[in-house]
């Protein structure tokens, strides 16, 4: 019986040691679970904030798109009387006045009809400050060399400058 008691005591000591090891492991695992839960909560919080930010950006983008479409419609209306061409390409609005601006050969003066269309576009730009224009000038097909312009590049530049000045 004493050997049985010794055996049982040894088994009990082993079981207590195993219990202590398992308790320590349980404690470590519980700590890891808490860390993972904390990281999950932080991630969920970040996801929620990103979703809110994305929703806000979408609202802003939708508003900008509505404003842009309205501006496109207004610009189309503004240039309708002048045979100008308006087209949307690569997320930009192109206003082609190349065939309709009535510059006399060798001149950078804007015609009265074109001044009216440009005035309407200037009004639209003031009403929609997020719109941006790039003005490109064209020159005569024949070479220019007179007292006002040394070459076609200067003439083209002056035509663009005159359009920009009229817009502002």
Coordinates of C-alpha atoms in Angstrom, one line a residue:
X1 CA 0.0 0.0 0.0
X2 CA 2.8 2.4 0.6
X3 CA 4.1 1.8 -2.9
X4 CA 0.6 2.5 -4.2
X5 CA 0.6 5.7 -2.1
X6 CA 4.0 6.7 -3.4
X7 CA 2.9 6.0 -7.0
X8 CA -0.3 8.0 -6.5
X9 CA 1.7 10.8 -4.9
X10 CA 4.1 10.9 -7.8
X11 CA 1.2 10.9 -10.2
X12 CA -0.4 13.7 -8.3
X13 CA 2.8 15.7 -8.4
X14 CA 3.0 15.1 -12.2
X15 CA -0.6 16.1 -12.6
X16 CA 0.0 19.3 -10.5
X17 CA 3.0 20.1 -12.6
X18 CA 1.1 19.5 -15.8
X19 CA -1.7 21.7 -14.4
X20 CA 0.7 24.5 -13.6
X21 CA 2.2 24.2 -17.1
X22 CA -1.3 24.2 -18.7
X23 CA -2.4 27.2 -16.5
X24 CA 0.7 29.1 -17.6
X25 CA 0.0 28.2 -21.3
X26 CA -3.6 29.2 -20.8
X27 CA -2.5 32.6 -19.4
X28 CA -0.2 33.2 -22.3
X29 CA -2.9 32.2 -24.8
X30 CA -5.4 34.4 -23.0
X31 CA -3.0 37.3 -23.3
X32 CA -2.5 36.6 -27.0
X33 CA -6.2 36.5 -27.6
X34 CA -6.6 39.9 -25.8
X35 CA -3.9 41.3 -28.1
X36 CA -5.5 39.9 -31.2
X37 CA -8.9 41.2 -30.1
X38 CA -7.4 44.6 -29.5
X39 CA -5.8 44.6 -32.9
X40 CA -9.1 43.5 -34.4
X41 CA -10.9 46.4 -32.7
X42 CA -8.3 48.9 -33.9
X43 CA -8.5 47.5 -37.4
X44 CA -12.3 47.6 -37.3
X45 CA -12.1 51.2 -36.1
X46 CA -9.7 52.1 -39.0
X47 CA -12.0 50.3 -41.5
X48 CA -15.0 52.3 -40.2
X49 CA -13.0 55.6 -40.5
X50 CA -11.8 54.7 -44.0
X51 CA -15.4 53.8 -45.0
X52 CA -16.6 57.2 -43.6
X53 CA -13.8 59.0 -45.5
X54 CA -14.6 57.1 -48.7
X55 CA -18.3 58.0 -48.4
X56 CA -17.4 61.7 -47.8
X57 CA -15.0 61.6 -50.8
X58 CA -17.7 60.0 -52.9
X59 CA -20.2 62.7 -52.0
X60 CA -17.6 65.4 -52.9
X61 CA -16.8 63.6 -56.1
X62 CA -20.5 63.3 -57.0
X63 CA -21.0 67.0 -56.3
X64 CA -18.0 67.9 -58.5
X65 CA -19.3 65.7 -61.3
X66 CA -22.7 67.4 -61.1
X67 CA -21.0 70.8 -61.2
X68 CA -18.8 69.7 -64.1
X69 CA -21.7 68.4 -66.1
X70 CA -23.6 71.6 -65.4
X71 CA -20.6 73.6 -66.5
X72 CA -20.2 71.5 -69.6
X73 CA -23.9 72.2 -70.5
X74 CA -23.4 75.9 -69.8
X75 CA -20.3 76.1 -71.9
X76 CA -22.0 74.2 -74.7
X77 CA -24.8 76.7 -74.5
X78 CA -22.4 79.7 -74.4
X79 CA -20.5 78.6 -77.5
X80 CA -23.6 77.4 -79.4
X81 CA -23.9 80.7 -81.3
X82 CA -20.3 80.7 -82.4
X83 CA -19.9 77.3 -84.2
X84 CA -17.2 76.4 -81.6
X85 CA -16.8 72.7 -80.7
X86 CA -16.8 71.4 -77.2
X87 CA -15.8 67.9 -76.4
X88 CA -14.8 65.9 -73.3
X89 CA -11.6 63.9 -73.6
X90 CA -9.3 62.4 -71.0
X91 CA -11.4 63.9 -68.2
X92 CA -11.0 67.4 -69.6
X93 CA -13.1 69.8 -71.5
X94 CA -11.7 70.9 -74.9
X95 CA -13.1 74.0 -76.5
X96 CA -12.0 74.2 -80.1
X97 CA -12.3 77.7 -81.5
X98 CA -9.7 77.1 -84.2
X99 CA -12.2 77.3 -87.0
X100 CA -14.4 80.0 -85.6
X101 CA -12.1 82.7 -84.2
X102 CA -12.0 85.3 -86.9
X103 CA -8.4 86.5 -86.8
X104 CA -7.4 88.5 -89.8
X105 CA -4.2 87.2 -91.4
X106 CA -1.3 88.6 -89.4
X107 CA -3.5 89.9 -86.7
X108 CA -4.2 88.9 -83.1
X109 CA -7.4 91.0 -82.7
X110 CA -10.5 89.0 -81.6
X111 CA -13.7 89.5 -83.6
X112 CA -16.8 90.9 -82.0
X113 CA -18.7 87.5 -82.3
X114 CA -15.8 85.7 -80.7
X115 CA -15.6 88.3 -77.9
X116 CA -19.2 87.5 -77.0
X117 CA -18.6 83.7 -76.8
X118 CA -15.4 84.3 -74.8
X119 CA -17.3 86.7 -72.4
X120 CA -19.8 83.9 -71.7
X121 CA -17.0 81.4 -71.0
X122 CA -15.3 83.9 -68.7
X123 CA -18.6 84.2 -66.8
X124 CA -18.8 80.5 -66.5
X125 CA -15.2 80.3 -65.2
X126 CA -16.0 82.9 -62.5
X127 CA -19.1 80.9 -61.5
X128 CA -17.1 77.6 -61.5
X129 CA -13.7 78.3 -60.0
X130 CA -12.7 74.6 -60.1
X131 CA -12.7 74.6 -63.9
X132 CA -9.4 75.2 -65.6
X133 CA -8.7 76.1 -69.1
X134 CA -5.6 75.7 -71.3
X135 CA -5.4 78.2 -74.1
X136 CA -3.6 77.2 -77.2
X137 CA -3.0 79.6 -80.1
X138 CA -2.7 79.0 -83.8
X139 CA -1.1 81.1 -86.4
X140 CA -1.5 81.7 -90.0
X141 CA -0.7 79.0 -92.4
X142 CA 1.6 81.3 -94.3
X143 CA 4.8 82.6 -92.7
X144 CA 4.5 85.9 -90.8
X145 CA 7.3 88.5 -90.6
X146 CA 6.0 92.0 -90.2
X147 CA 6.5 94.9 -87.9
X148 CA 4.3 93.4 -85.2
X149 CA 5.3 89.8 -85.2
X150 CA 8.7 88.3 -86.1
X151 CA 7.2 84.9 -86.8
X152 CA 4.1 82.7 -86.5
X153 CA 5.1 81.7 -83.0
X154 CA 4.8 85.3 -81.8
X155 CA 1.5 85.7 -83.6
X156 CA 0.2 82.5 -82.1
X157 CA 1.3 83.5 -78.6
X158 CA -0.3 87.0 -78.9
X159 CA -3.5 85.4 -80.0
X160 CA -3.5 83.1 -77.0
X161 CA -2.6 86.0 -74.7
X162 CA -5.5 88.1 -76.1
X163 CA -7.9 85.3 -75.4
X164 CA -6.6 84.8 -71.9
X165 CA -6.8 88.6 -71.2
X166 CA -10.4 88.6 -72.5
X167 CA -11.2 85.7 -70.2
X168 CA -9.8 87.4 -67.1

